[in-house]
Short mmCIF file of C-alpha atoms in Angstrom, two decimals:
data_model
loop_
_atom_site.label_atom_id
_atom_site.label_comp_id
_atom_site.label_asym_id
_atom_site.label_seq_id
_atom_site.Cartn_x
_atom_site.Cartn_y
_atom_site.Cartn_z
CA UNK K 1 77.80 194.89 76.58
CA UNK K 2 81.35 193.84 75.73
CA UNK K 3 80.08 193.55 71.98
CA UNK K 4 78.15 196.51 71.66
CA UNK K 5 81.58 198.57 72.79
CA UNK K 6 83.67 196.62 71.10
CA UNK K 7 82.16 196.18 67.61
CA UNK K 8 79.76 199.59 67.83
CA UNK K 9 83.41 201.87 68.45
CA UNK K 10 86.02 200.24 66.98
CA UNK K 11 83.22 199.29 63.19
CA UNK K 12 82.67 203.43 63.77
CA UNK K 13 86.81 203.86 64.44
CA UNK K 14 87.17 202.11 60.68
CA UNK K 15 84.46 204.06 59.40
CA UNK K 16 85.78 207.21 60.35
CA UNK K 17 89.25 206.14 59.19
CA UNK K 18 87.89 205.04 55.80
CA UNK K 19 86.20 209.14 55.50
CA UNK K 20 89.47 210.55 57.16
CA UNK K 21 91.75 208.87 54.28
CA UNK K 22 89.32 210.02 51.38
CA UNK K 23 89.66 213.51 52.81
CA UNK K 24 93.77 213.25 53.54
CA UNK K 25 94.50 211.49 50.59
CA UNK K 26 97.39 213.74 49.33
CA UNK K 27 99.54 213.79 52.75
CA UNK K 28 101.53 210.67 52.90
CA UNK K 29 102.48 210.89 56.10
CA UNK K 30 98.72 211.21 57.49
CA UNK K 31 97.85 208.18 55.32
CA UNK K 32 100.52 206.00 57.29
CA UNK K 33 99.32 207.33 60.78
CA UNK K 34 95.65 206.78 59.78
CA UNK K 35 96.72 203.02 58.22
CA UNK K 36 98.36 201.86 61.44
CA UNK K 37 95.20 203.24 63.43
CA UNK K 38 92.98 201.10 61.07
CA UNK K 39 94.82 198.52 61.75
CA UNK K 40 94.92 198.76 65.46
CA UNK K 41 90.77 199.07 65.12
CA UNK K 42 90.73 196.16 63.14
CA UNK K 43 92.25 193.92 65.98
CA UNK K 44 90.23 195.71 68.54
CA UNK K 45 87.23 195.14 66.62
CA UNK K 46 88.11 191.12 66.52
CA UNK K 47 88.46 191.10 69.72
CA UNK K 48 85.37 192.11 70.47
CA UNK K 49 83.85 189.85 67.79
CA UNK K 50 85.94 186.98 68.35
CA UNK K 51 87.57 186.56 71.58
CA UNK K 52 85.49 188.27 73.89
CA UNK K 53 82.19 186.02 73.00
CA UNK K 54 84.28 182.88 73.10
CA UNK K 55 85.56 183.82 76.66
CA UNK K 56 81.68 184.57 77.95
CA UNK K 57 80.39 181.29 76.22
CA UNK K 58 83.44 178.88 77.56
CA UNK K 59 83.33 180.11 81.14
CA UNK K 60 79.10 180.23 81.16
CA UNK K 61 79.02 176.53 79.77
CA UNK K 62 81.80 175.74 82.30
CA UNK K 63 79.99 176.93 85.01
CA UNK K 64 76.71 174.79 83.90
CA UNK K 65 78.88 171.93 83.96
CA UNK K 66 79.16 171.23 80.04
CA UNK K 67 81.56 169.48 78.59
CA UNK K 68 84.15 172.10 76.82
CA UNK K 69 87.59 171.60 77.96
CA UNK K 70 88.19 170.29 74.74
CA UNK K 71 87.28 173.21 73.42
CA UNK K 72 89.36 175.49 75.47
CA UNK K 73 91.73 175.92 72.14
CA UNK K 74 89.37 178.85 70.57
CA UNK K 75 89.94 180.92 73.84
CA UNK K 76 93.63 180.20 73.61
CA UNK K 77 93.96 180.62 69.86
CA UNK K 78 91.26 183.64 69.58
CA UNK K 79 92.86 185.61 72.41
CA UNK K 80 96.83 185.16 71.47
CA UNK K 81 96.02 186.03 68.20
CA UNK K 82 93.77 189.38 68.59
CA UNK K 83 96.03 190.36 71.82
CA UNK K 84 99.32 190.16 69.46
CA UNK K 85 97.82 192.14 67.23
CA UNK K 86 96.43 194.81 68.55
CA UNK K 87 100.17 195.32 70.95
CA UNK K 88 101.91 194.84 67.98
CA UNK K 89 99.80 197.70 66.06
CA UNK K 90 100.54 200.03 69.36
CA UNK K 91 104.14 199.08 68.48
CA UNK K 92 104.18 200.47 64.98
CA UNK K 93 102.07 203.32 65.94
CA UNK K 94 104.43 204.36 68.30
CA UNK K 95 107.27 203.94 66.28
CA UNK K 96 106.01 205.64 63.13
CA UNK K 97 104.91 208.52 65.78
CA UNK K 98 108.79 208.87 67.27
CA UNK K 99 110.55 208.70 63.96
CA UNK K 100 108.43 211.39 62.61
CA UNK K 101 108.86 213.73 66.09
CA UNK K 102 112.34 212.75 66.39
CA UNK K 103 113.25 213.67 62.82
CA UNK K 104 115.14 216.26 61.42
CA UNK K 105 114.34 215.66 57.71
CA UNK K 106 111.34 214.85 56.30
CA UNK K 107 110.29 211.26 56.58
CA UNK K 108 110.69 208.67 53.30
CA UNK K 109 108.70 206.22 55.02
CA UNK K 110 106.41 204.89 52.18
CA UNK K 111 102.58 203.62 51.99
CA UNK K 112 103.76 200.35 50.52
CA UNK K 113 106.54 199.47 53.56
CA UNK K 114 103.62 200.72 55.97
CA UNK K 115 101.37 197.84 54.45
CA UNK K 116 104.05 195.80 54.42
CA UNK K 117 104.55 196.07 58.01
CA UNK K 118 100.79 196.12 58.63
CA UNK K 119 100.55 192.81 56.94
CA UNK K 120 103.83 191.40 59.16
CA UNK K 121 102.44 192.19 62.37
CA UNK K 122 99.33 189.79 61.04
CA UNK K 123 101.14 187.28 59.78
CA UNK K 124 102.98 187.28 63.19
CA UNK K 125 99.55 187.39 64.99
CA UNK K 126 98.24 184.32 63.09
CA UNK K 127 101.35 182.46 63.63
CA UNK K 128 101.96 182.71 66.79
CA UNK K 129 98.95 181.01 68.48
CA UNK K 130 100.23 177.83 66.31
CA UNK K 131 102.79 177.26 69.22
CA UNK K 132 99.75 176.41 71.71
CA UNK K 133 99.85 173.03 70.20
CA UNK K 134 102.90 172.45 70.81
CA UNK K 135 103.67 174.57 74.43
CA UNK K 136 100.54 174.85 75.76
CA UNK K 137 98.83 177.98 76.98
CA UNK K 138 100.81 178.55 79.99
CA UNK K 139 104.22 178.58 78.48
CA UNK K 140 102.71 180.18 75.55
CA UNK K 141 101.86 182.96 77.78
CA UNK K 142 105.12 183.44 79.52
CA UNK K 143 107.03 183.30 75.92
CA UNK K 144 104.01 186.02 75.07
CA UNK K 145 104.34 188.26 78.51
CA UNK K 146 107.88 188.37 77.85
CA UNK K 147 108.34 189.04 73.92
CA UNK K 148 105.19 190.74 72.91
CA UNK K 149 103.97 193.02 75.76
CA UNK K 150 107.79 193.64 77.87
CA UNK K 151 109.30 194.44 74.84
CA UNK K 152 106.79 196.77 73.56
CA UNK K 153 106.78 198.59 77.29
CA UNK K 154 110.43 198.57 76.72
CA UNK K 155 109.78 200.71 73.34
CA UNK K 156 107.33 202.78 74.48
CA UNK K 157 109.72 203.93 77.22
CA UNK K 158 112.72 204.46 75.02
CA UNK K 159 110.49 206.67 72.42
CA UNK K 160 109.14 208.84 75.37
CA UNK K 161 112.48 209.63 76.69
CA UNK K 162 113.96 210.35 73.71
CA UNK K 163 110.79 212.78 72.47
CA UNK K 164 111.12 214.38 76.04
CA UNK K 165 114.72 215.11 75.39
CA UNK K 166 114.40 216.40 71.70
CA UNK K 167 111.69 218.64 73.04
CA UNK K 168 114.17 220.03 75.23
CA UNK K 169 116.88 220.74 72.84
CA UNK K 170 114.46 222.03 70.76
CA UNK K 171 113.30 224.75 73.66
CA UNK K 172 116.80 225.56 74.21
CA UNK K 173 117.17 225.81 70.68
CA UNK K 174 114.73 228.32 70.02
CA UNK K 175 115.50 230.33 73.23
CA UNK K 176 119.15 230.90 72.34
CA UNK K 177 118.83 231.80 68.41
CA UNK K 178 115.35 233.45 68.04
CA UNK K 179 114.58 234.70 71.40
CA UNK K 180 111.72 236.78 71.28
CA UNK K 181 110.96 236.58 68.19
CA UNK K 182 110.07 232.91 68.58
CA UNK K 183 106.44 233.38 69.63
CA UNK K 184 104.73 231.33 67.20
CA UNK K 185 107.49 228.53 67.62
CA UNK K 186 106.69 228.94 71.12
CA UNK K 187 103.05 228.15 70.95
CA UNK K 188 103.88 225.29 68.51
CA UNK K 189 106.14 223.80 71.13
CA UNK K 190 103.74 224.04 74.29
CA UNK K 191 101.25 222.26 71.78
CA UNK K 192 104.05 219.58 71.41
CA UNK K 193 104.54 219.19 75.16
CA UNK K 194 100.82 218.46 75.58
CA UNK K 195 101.25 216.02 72.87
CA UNK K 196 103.86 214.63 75.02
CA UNK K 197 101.67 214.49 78.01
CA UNK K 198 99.00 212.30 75.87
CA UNK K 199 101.83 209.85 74.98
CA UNK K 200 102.65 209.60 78.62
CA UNK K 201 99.04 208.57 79.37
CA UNK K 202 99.24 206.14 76.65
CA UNK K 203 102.21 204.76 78.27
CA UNK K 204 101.07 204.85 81.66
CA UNK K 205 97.48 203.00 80.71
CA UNK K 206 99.90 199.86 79.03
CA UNK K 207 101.91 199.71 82.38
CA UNK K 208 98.71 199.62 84.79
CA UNK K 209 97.15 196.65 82.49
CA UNK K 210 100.09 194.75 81.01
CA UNK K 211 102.69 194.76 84.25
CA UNK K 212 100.08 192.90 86.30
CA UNK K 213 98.99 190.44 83.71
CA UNK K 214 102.95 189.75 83.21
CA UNK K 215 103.23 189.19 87.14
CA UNK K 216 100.71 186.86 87.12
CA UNK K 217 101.80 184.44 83.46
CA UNK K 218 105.14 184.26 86.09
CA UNK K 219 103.38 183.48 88.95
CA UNK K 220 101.49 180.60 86.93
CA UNK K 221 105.08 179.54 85.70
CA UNK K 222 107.46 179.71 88.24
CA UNK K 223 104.88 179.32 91.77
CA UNK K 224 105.34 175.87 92.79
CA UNK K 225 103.07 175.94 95.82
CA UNK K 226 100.14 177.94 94.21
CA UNK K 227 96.93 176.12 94.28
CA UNK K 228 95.16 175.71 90.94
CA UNK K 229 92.29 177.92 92.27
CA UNK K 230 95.04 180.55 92.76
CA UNK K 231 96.67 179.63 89.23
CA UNK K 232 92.86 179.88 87.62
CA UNK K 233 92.39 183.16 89.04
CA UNK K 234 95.36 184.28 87.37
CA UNK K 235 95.28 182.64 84.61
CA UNK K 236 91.26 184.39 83.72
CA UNK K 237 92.80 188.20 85.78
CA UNK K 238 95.46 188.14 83.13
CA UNK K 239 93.58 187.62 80.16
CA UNK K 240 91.07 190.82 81.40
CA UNK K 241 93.90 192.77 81.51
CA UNK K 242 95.15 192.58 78.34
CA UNK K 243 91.57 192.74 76.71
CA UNK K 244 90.36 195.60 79.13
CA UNK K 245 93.71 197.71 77.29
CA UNK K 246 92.59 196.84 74.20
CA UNK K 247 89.17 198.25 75.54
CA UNK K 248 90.54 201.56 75.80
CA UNK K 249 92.90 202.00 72.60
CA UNK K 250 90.05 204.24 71.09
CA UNK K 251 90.12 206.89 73.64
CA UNK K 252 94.04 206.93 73.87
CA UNK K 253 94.07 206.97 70.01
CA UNK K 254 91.24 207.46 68.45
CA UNK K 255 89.27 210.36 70.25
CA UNK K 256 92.54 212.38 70.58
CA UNK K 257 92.67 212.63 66.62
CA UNK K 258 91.59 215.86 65.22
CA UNK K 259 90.73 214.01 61.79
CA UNK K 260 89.02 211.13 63.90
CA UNK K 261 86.42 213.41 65.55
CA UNK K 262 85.89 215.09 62.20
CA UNK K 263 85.23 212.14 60.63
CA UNK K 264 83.24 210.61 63.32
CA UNK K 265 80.91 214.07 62.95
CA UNK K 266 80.47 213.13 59.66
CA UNK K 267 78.79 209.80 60.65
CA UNK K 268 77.12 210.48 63.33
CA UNK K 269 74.37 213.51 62.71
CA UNK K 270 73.63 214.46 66.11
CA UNK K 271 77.90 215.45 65.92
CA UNK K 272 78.01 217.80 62.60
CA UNK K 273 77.96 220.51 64.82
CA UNK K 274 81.01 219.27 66.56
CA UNK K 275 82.60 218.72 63.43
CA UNK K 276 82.34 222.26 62.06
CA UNK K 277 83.69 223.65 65.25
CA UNK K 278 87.32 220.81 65.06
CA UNK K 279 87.71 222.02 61.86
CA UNK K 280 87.66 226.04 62.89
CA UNK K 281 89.52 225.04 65.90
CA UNK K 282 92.12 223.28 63.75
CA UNK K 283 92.78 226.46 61.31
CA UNK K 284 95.74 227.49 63.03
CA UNK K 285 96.90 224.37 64.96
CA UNK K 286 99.82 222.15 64.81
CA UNK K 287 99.27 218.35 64.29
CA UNK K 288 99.68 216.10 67.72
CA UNK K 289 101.93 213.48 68.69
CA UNK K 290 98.54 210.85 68.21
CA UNK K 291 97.79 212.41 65.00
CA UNK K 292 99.40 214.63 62.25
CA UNK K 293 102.87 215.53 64.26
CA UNK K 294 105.32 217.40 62.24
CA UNK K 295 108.79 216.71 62.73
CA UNK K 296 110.79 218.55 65.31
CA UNK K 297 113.85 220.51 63.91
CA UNK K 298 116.87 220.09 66.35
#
C-alpha cells in the first residue's frame, strides 16, 4: 500500500511535471517552481521505492527472529538520505516561493543556479548519511532533528511572516492611492491571501509531523532512565513521522498547482474533462503562492 501511493503519485507527480514544462517552456520563472517540485517528487518517489520497503522487510524479518541487525545500515542510510532530501527540496521551494512574493522587481534567479541548487541539496542528501558510520544513528538523528528539519521550521516561519506583512502593506497600499478604482487589484489580492492560507497549511502539516519526531530523537538522547522498549518506540514513531510528511507533499504541493492538475488531466483520460474546465477557470486568474505567484509590488 505504501508503494502503490508512493511510487503510483509521486511517478504521475514527475509525469505531469515533465508535460507541465513542455507546455511552460518560455516562463522562466514557472520552469524554476516546476524544477524544485520535480525534485521534491523525486525524493518522495525514493522514498517510497527505497526506504519504505527496507523499513517493512527489516522490522518483518525482525519480528520472525532473522538475523538482520547487521543489516540495520540500509534503514539508517536509505531513510537519512531520502528524508534530507525531500526537507531540503521543501526548503528551496519555499524560498524560491518568498523571494518571488516578497519582490519588488522581477526575479534574476536563473535555470542554471536552480539546478545548481537542486543538485546541492543531493549532494548534501548523499553525504550526509556517511556520518552514521562514524556517529551512529542516534546522534545522527539529533545532529539531523536539529539542522535539517528545526532549521527549515525556522524558515518556513520567517517566510510566512514576512509574506503576511507584505500582503498588508500591499492592502494599505492600494487602499490609500487607488481607492476605488482598485477593484481588480482587489480581487488579485484576496486571491493572494488564500494563497497565504495554503502556505499556512503547509506550515502547519511540517509542525504536527516534524515537532514530535524532534521531541522524541531528544528524548532518545538526553533520557537517561528511558527503557530501550521506550527508546525503540521512539526511535520507529519518529521515523513515521517524517515519512508520513513526505506522504503528503503531493497534496500540499502538487494538487494545489493549476498546471499540475492540467497536466495530470492530460495523463489520466477519465480527467480531460477536468482539465478543460482548470484551464477556463484559469483565463482570468492570478498565479498562487504553490504555483505561478507574481511578485507583490510594495
Amino acid at each position: 500500500m505504501c508503494f502503490g501511493h508512493f511510487v503510483c503519485n509521486h511517478c504521475s507527480w514527475q509525469l505531469a511535471y515533465l508535460l507541465g514544462h513542455h507546455q511552460r517552456s518560455k516562463q522562466r520563472a514557472q520552469i524554476i517552481v516546476q524544477l524544485f517540485d520535480l525534485n521534491l517528487a523525486i525524493a518522495d518517489s525514493f522514498i517510497g521505492l527505497v526506504t519504505e520497503p527496507v523499513f517493512v522487510w527489516y522490522h518483518s524479518s525482525e519480528a520472525m527472529r532473522h538475523e538482520v541487525l547487521s543489516l540495520r545500515w540500509l534503514v539508517y542510510m536509505s531513510y537519512f538520505m531520502t528524508s534530507t532530501a525531500s526537507v531540503l527540496s521543501i526548503a528551496a521551494l519555499a524560498t524560491d516561493r518568498y523571494l518571488a512574493f516578497t519582490s519588488t522587481t522581477v526575479r534574476k534567479l536563473s535555470s542554471a543556479r536552480a539546478i545548481g541548487a537542486s543538485i546541492a541539496i543531493w549532494i548534501i542528501s548523499c553525504g550526509l548519511p556517511f556520518l552514521y558510520f562514524a556517529t551512529g544513528f542516534y546522534m545522527l538523528a539529533f545532529i539531523y532533528a536539529n539542522t535539517a528539519i528545526i532549521l527549515t521550521l525556522i524558515l518556513l516561519v520567517f517566510y510566512f511572516v514576512r509574506i503576511v506583512k507584505s500582503l498588508d502593506a500591499h492592502e494599505r497600499h492600494m487602499r490609500s492611492v487607488l481607492g476605488q478604482r482598485a477593484q481588480a487589484q482587489r480581487r488579485g489580492l484576496h486571491r493572494e491571501k488564500k494563497a497565504t492560507t495554503s502556505f499556512l497549511f503547509i506550515l502547519l502539516f511540517l509542525f504536527v509531523c516534524s515537532f514530535p519526531s524532534c521531541v522524541m530523537i531528544y528524548v532518545i538522547n538526553l533520557c537517561s532512565t528511558c527503557s530501550c522498549v521506550v527508546i525503540h518506540w521512539c526511535r520507529d514513531l519518529q521515523y513515521l513521522l517524517i515519512l508520513m510528511n513526505s506522504s503528503l507533499n503531493q497534496f500540499l504541493y502538487a494538487w494545489r498547482m493549476r498546471s499540475f492538475r492540467r497536466a495530470f488531466g492530460r495523463i489520466h483520460p477519465v480527467f480531460i474533462g477536468w482539465e478543460r474546465r482548470e484551464r477556463r477557470s484559469t483565463v482570468s486568474q492570478a498565479p498562487s503562492i504553490t504555483a505561478d505567484l507574481v511578485p507583490v509590488q510594495q
